[in-house]
Amino acid sequence: MREMGQIYESCKSLNKSKDGLPSNFSSLPSLAADIMISGFPLELMDGDAAHIPVLWVTAVIQELIQKLENKRVFVLSVLGVQSSGKSTMLNAMFGLQFAVSAGRCTRGAFMQLVKVSEELKEKEQLKFDYILVVDTEGLHALELSARSTRHRDNEIATFVVGLGNLTLINIFGESPAELQETLQIVVQAFMRMKQVRLKPSCMFVHQNVSDITARERTMDGRRKLLDTLDKMTRLAAKDEAYEAKCFNDVITFDIQNDVKYFAQLWEGSPPMAPPNPEYCDNIQELKRMIFSHASKSDGLELRNFKKLVKDLWEGLLNERFVFSFRNTLEISTYRRLETEYSKWSWGLRRTLLDVENKLHNQIENEQINKFEEIDVEENLKEKSDEVKELMSNFFETDQDKDILIQWKESFTIKINELQESIVREKTRKLNDILQRQEMKKRIDAQRTRNENILFERSKELAVQLKDKANDETILKKEFDSFWTDCVKKIRAETPQIKEIDVLEDVKQLLSNDSVGGTSERRDIFSVQKFSDYVQSRKSTFELNSEVELQIRNLVDEIYQDAIKMISSFNIAKKGYDKIYIQDLSEHIKSKMTNCEDFVFSREFCSDLLMSICKRENQQITNQQKKFKEANDPVFYFEKKRENYYSVFQNYLHGATSAAIFGEIICQKMKGPVQKSVYSDTSRDLTNEIQSSCESINGNRCKLEMHILKTLAEQENFNKYIDYLFRPRDHARSFIREEISQYIKDNFEKSVRRRMEHNMELMQDKIMKAAHRATLVNTSGDVQKWLNDFTIALSDVLTFSVKDLQGVSHEGVDDLQLLEDVISRLLKSEAIEILHQLSTETFPENLEPKDRPDEILIDHLCCCCWVQCPFCGATCTNTVENHSGDHNVLLHRVNGLTGCSYDENEQLSTDFCTTLVKSYKKFYTGQWISCKEYRKAGNVYAEWSITPDTSNLAYWKWFVSRFHRNLENHFEKTFNRWDQISEGWGEFTKEQALESLEEYM
């Protein structure tokens, strides 16, 4: 260590200007890269000016950040009773220039920055570039003896212990009373750090002790100190409502190595007495132990230290430190972890999409007839191992690994649970496909039989008309007549798929259920109050905004269940059945019956069923349309009319059997090829969107901020209402719109380019399969060639030998010609498929399971949706069923839930982040202080709501911008609007958007 500069002269004696800032603040010299000591006072103040010192400190630190870039610091804090001993010790140890006097030599705290040499970093294996030494005023300052110093001492201790990676507790002299009082303050500070999950370490320095060379003396002193620490821990635990019986329950502490006894500084009485050599030895030993502690720490970046100063200060300005402290560094680290978790979980989902597609093709091609979870897990193992390695590296090598370690176990469990869940879901889907195979076999067999009959009859007709091959008019007329007769016969033999009317089926069900199915039903999702629908199971009941929110959340939960049920019906594959509406109705009734808090009317169940079916009517109808297109034989064959006419013409003009058979193969493959290429392109595009689309490529919090940003830019009140009362629904719509816009904006460079690439890959796979089949079948066996060809493609195409059963391949004796015909026709079909590609046809030709929006909604909406009981803001934790409290970075005005003041029925203009530091109360059957909101239990106990000192510009702008709309919507006025409107109205939309930036 060596001194690299001089302490600022302006910091030696602090002269305050009338605004509370140092009079020479603006003229502080710029920090040069080679200056290593910078001292500045930090006073713990009361009143309006209490924020001034922290602003000054963070401003100076900001200047340091600009000069020192990403340098890391190890923070050494020093606490002790008022004396010159600790300042002298620090000056001697590091060559510093802290003020020394017999009294209160430091007012508040001074900090000095010491550069660590490269030689020392290498020798002691230190991972930081600077040591920041924080010296504080002594506890129990004599100058403050006229009034109690306990509160101030607690503030100082809490602040510096929170700042320090290592805290030195300096004890001067051997007064038991002074020792006990000091230690209780220190223990209480460490206990608070434990509760807010900061992890400092500590050492005790016992100065001015005589005869420290006597081992019995020091061992006895250590035992007494440990007993005192344990006793003070139990006392402090009562004050802090914390479970702890000994000091080691609060902080890791080694009584043998973390306590140092110091000899007296002077041999005799100063000023003539010489320095004590033993004191110098003690200094060196202490420095060695400090480096030993420091070598186990990564320190922290200066920018993060700045955040920590601000967080600790704001926590101290509120009365209850533990509940008001907001660790910005921990929050930002957790958000970063959530972003990584999103990447890990997406990696598993993305791989399973490919696995599902491959296994789906094998099932459709009858390559698999039995399926278990282990079959999916085996295909996922490589990716699963990769994700585990990524997780391990992140937790073990990240610069904030000391903070991350607290979540390692829970996130490991979550990623394992997620993997088990999606494996289970994919297994269920694939088993559904297996169960449908028998029905599908019958449909496919009938279709294939009809197809092959048509091919053969086309051939017969071509033979009959061979002498009229040059008369296109006669040929077309004869073929049209032939085709009409064939389709008529198919229609007569096949039952028709009827049109459906979902809402009529709902009305019929409700009518049969004696609930008045013919009456007009209310849209549950637009209802403002549920008082007409609900009664309480409790004796005391008030349908306040909290209860309204609870019921609205239940409605949303049932709706999400209904969406999953409708998806599980798999209407596009199985077709629609009226019984599905009955299943939905029974599910809603069971949810209502099992609700412990409320009794719902029958009208509520009926209106909810109708509201859900109205919302999902289009989705069900579209799926039924796809089922009809896939299974109605007349519709199917009408689409292939031109293909049959082409084969007819080939027969007519004497094409070889190999050429005609090759054309039939290509016609049969065209649908599967298009489906596979679209599916591959969609999955590739989904991966690109997930990593490149700014609003979607992060954690849940980032998604939320982009939703708020878009709402502000659009200034659409109805969309805001949808967001406030149907957050999950709105998020789904937002994701769909973002993806739709992304596809439109990037269609040529992403969608078309990927489609062309995947088409080339598919053509290559098909031709390689055809070439291999030709090479191994030297005998010219067409059936064996066909078997080898289709088996080679079973992973990538839903196409097998059974698709060509009944098609005559008599006379096909030139396999090379067959291969050449397939190659030529494949190219022309590829051109046709790509020509038809557009922003409209791309999503239409995708199955629901392959659509980017559905895939990413499933990925992004699998998170926490619990709403704040005060303001209705949705928890922004990325992990569903996460451990720990619910939290949200941006709470709202409580009135946006319809919450009003009992005395005047006016909408609340409070924020819950200000309520929790106020003396107001709220009612949940009994009056609860907002400061102690967790005592209300239930959902209140599960939320962490910290006091917010920001101006909350976004929601103030929103309320000011739409206050008339809001008053009309709720049919209430805002409380104290005349007083607050001017201040809130000063916020512009630009300022509202800027306030979101720090979270995005």
mmCIF file of C-alpha atoms in Angstrom, residues 93-227:
data_model
loop_
_atom_site.group_PDB
_atom_site.id
_atom_site.type_symbol
_atom_site.label_atom_id
_atom_site.label_comp_id
_atom_site.label_asym_id
_atom_site.label_seq_id
_atom_site.Cartn_x
_atom_site.Cartn_y
_atom_site.Cartn_z
ATOM 1 C CA MET A 93 -2.024 0.847 8.990
ATOM 2 C CA PHE A 94 -2.663 2.435 5.575
ATOM 3 C CA GLY A 95 -0.801 5.736 5.685
ATOM 4 C CA LEU A 96 -4.050 7.700 5.700
ATOM 5 C CA GLN A 97 -4.859 11.184 6.938
ATOM 6 C CA PHE A 98 -7.960 10.833 9.072
ATOM 7 C CA ALA A 99 -8.429 13.592 11.656
ATOM 8 C CA VAL A 100 -7.183 12.689 15.147
ATOM 9 C CA SER A 101 -8.307 14.285 18.423
ATOM 10 C CA ALA A 102 -9.354 13.286 21.886
ATOM 11 C CA GLY A 103 -13.022 14.093 21.275
ATOM 12 C CA ARG A 104 -15.451 13.798 18.383
ATOM 13 C CA CYS A 105 -12.796 13.876 15.676
ATOM 14 C CA THR A 106 -15.172 12.747 12.882
ATOM 15 C CA ARG A 107 -18.699 14.028 12.442
ATOM 16 C CA GLY A 108 -20.679 11.385 10.552
ATOM 17 C CA ALA A 109 -18.313 9.364 8.365
ATOM 18 C CA PHE A 110 -15.181 9.959 6.321
ATOM 19 C CA MET A 111 -14.062 7.724 3.499
ATOM 20 C CA GLN A 112 -10.618 7.399 1.934
ATOM 21 C CA LEU A 113 -9.715 5.359 -1.130
ATOM 22 C CA VAL A 114 -6.457 3.396 -1.167
ATOM 23 C CA LYS A 115 -5.050 1.804 -4.316
ATOM 24 C CA VAL A 116 -3.881 -1.798 -4.104
ATOM 25 C CA SER A 117 -0.591 -2.427 -5.877
ATOM 26 C CA GLU A 118 -0.323 -5.240 -8.423
ATOM 27 C CA GLU A 119 2.383 -6.875 -6.310
ATOM 28 C CA LEU A 120 0.113 -6.988 -3.273
ATOM 29 C CA LYS A 121 -2.853 -8.230 -5.331
ATOM 30 C CA GLU A 122 -0.766 -11.124 -6.569
ATOM 31 C CA LYS A 123 0.814 -11.878 -3.194
ATOM 32 C CA GLU A 124 -2.443 -11.834 -1.195
ATOM 33 C CA GLN A 125 -4.624 -13.081 -4.092
ATOM 34 C CA LEU A 126 -6.885 -10.045 -3.895
ATOM 35 C CA LYS A 127 -9.660 -9.631 -6.487
ATOM 36 C CA PHE A 128 -10.182 -5.884 -6.181
ATOM 37 C CA ASP A 129 -8.271 -2.755 -7.120
ATOM 38 C CA TYR A 130 -8.923 -0.416 -4.178
ATOM 39 C CA ILE A 131 -9.690 -0.520 -0.479
ATOM 40 C CA LEU A 132 -12.259 2.048 0.615
ATOM 41 C CA VAL A 133 -11.737 2.824 4.307
ATOM 42 C CA VAL A 134 -14.754 4.280 6.133
ATOM 43 C CA ASP A 135 -14.038 5.966 9.457
ATOM 44 C CA THR A 136 -17.003 7.007 11.613
ATOM 45 C CA GLU A 137 -17.579 9.324 14.504
ATOM 46 C CA GLY A 138 -17.313 7.514 17.804
ATOM 47 C CA LEU A 139 -20.389 6.013 19.360
ATOM 48 C CA HIS A 140 -21.531 7.789 22.561
ATOM 49 C CA ALA A 141 -19.954 11.097 21.507
ATOM 50 C CA LEU A 142 -19.339 13.335 24.555
ATOM 51 C CA GLU A 143 -20.450 16.376 22.543
ATOM 52 C CA LEU A 144 -23.935 14.842 22.316
ATOM 53 C CA SER A 145 -24.204 13.766 25.927
ATOM 54 C CA ALA A 146 -26.933 16.308 26.612
ATOM 55 C CA ARG A 147 -29.383 14.161 24.689
ATOM 56 C CA SER A 148 -29.731 10.468 24.046
ATOM 57 C CA THR A 149 -27.347 9.215 21.348
ATOM 58 C CA ARG A 150 -28.825 5.704 21.100
ATOM 59 C CA HIS A 151 -30.903 6.425 17.961
ATOM 60 C CA ARG A 152 -28.035 8.204 16.223
ATOM 61 C CA ASP A 153 -25.549 5.489 17.199
ATOM 62 C CA ASN A 154 -27.899 2.868 15.734
ATOM 63 C CA GLU A 155 -28.074 4.853 12.489
ATOM 64 C CA ILE A 156 -24.306 5.146 12.207
ATOM 65 C CA ALA A 157 -23.743 1.478 13.055
ATOM 66 C CA THR A 158 -26.413 0.259 10.628
ATOM 67 C CA PHE A 159 -25.093 2.479 7.840
ATOM 68 C CA VAL A 160 -21.402 1.575 8.033
ATOM 69 C CA VAL A 161 -21.990 -2.119 8.747
ATOM 70 C CA GLY A 162 -24.194 -2.223 5.645
ATOM 71 C CA LEU A 163 -21.506 -0.534 3.561
ATOM 72 C CA GLY A 164 -18.602 -2.660 4.682
ATOM 73 C CA ASN A 165 -17.372 -5.961 3.316
ATOM 74 C CA LEU A 166 -15.520 -6.123 6.624
ATOM 75 C CA THR A 167 -16.298 -4.115 9.748
ATOM 76 C CA LEU A 168 -13.656 -3.467 12.406
ATOM 77 C CA ILE A 169 -15.212 -2.899 15.821
ATOM 78 C CA ASN A 170 -12.741 -0.877 17.831
ATOM 79 C CA ILE A 171 -13.017 -1.199 21.625
ATOM 80 C CA PHE A 172 -10.917 1.214 23.647
ATOM 81 C CA GLY A 173 -10.338 0.454 27.282
ATOM 82 C CA GLU A 174 -12.033 -2.159 29.418
ATOM 83 C CA SER A 175 -15.190 -0.528 30.839
ATOM 84 C CA PRO A 176 -17.821 -3.340 31.030
ATOM 85 C CA ALA A 177 -20.799 -0.939 30.861
ATOM 86 C CA GLU A 178 -19.446 0.907 27.836
ATOM 87 C CA LEU A 179 -18.513 -2.395 26.189
ATOM 88 C CA GLN A 180 -21.977 -3.905 26.600
ATOM 89 C CA GLU A 181 -23.838 -0.863 25.298
ATOM 90 C CA THR A 182 -21.536 -0.570 22.280
ATOM 91 C CA LEU A 183 -21.787 -4.276 21.486
ATOM 92 C CA GLN A 184 -25.585 -4.267 21.592
ATOM 93 C CA ILE A 185 -25.657 -1.481 18.996
ATOM 94 C CA VAL A 186 -23.149 -3.357 16.812
ATOM 95 C CA VAL A 187 -24.952 -6.694 17.133
ATOM 96 C CA GLN A 188 -28.241 -5.017 16.255
ATOM 97 C CA ALA A 189 -26.661 -3.564 13.101
ATOM 98 C CA PHE A 190 -25.330 -6.979 12.031
ATOM 99 C CA MET A 191 -28.731 -8.510 12.726
ATOM 100 C CA ARG A 192 -30.377 -5.999 10.399
ATOM 101 C CA MET A 193 -27.869 -6.863 7.672
ATOM 102 C CA LYS A 194 -28.731 -10.536 8.111
ATOM 103 C CA GLN A 195 -32.430 -9.734 7.675
ATOM 104 C CA VAL A 196 -31.878 -7.748 4.473
ATOM 105 C CA ARG A 197 -29.437 -10.377 3.181
ATOM 106 C CA LEU A 198 -26.261 -8.322 3.180
ATOM 107 C CA LYS A 199 -23.270 -10.417 4.228
ATOM 108 C CA PRO A 200 -20.495 -8.430 5.885
ATOM 109 C CA SER A 201 -17.851 -9.997 8.104
ATOM 110 C CA CYS A 202 -16.389 -8.505 11.270
ATOM 111 C CA MET A 203 -13.300 -8.331 13.476
ATOM 112 C CA PHE A 204 -12.868 -6.917 16.970
ATOM 113 C CA VAL A 205 -9.858 -4.797 17.935
ATOM 114 C CA HIS A 206 -9.451 -4.360 21.697
ATOM 115 C CA GLN A 207 -7.038 -1.462 22.176
ATOM 116 C CA ASN A 208 -5.042 -0.146 25.134
ATOM 117 C CA VAL A 209 -5.045 -3.471 26.969
ATOM 118 C CA SER A 210 -2.170 -4.055 29.346
ATOM 119 C CA ASP A 211 -0.277 -7.357 29.627
ATOM 120 C CA ILE A 212 -1.622 -8.686 26.373
ATOM 121 C CA THR A 213 1.331 -11.021 26.130
ATOM 122 C CA ALA A 214 -0.178 -13.208 28.835
ATOM 123 C CA ARG A 215 -2.029 -15.994 26.937
ATOM 124 C CA GLU A 216 -4.354 -16.661 29.891
ATOM 125 C CA ARG A 217 -5.327 -13.001 29.853
ATOM 126 C CA THR A 218 -6.221 -12.933 26.163
ATOM 127 C CA MET A 219 -8.072 -16.284 26.312
ATOM 128 C CA ASP A 220 -10.098 -15.074 29.270
ATOM 129 C CA GLY A 221 -10.830 -11.826 27.417
ATOM 130 C CA ARG A 222 -12.020 -13.732 24.353
ATOM 131 C CA ARG A 223 -14.358 -15.884 26.418
ATOM 132 C CA LYS A 224 -15.802 -12.827 28.119
ATOM 133 C CA LEU A 225 -16.207 -11.057 24.799
ATOM 134 C CA LEU A 226 -18.016 -14.061 23.264
ATOM 135 C CA ASP A 227 -20.316 -14.357 26.289
#
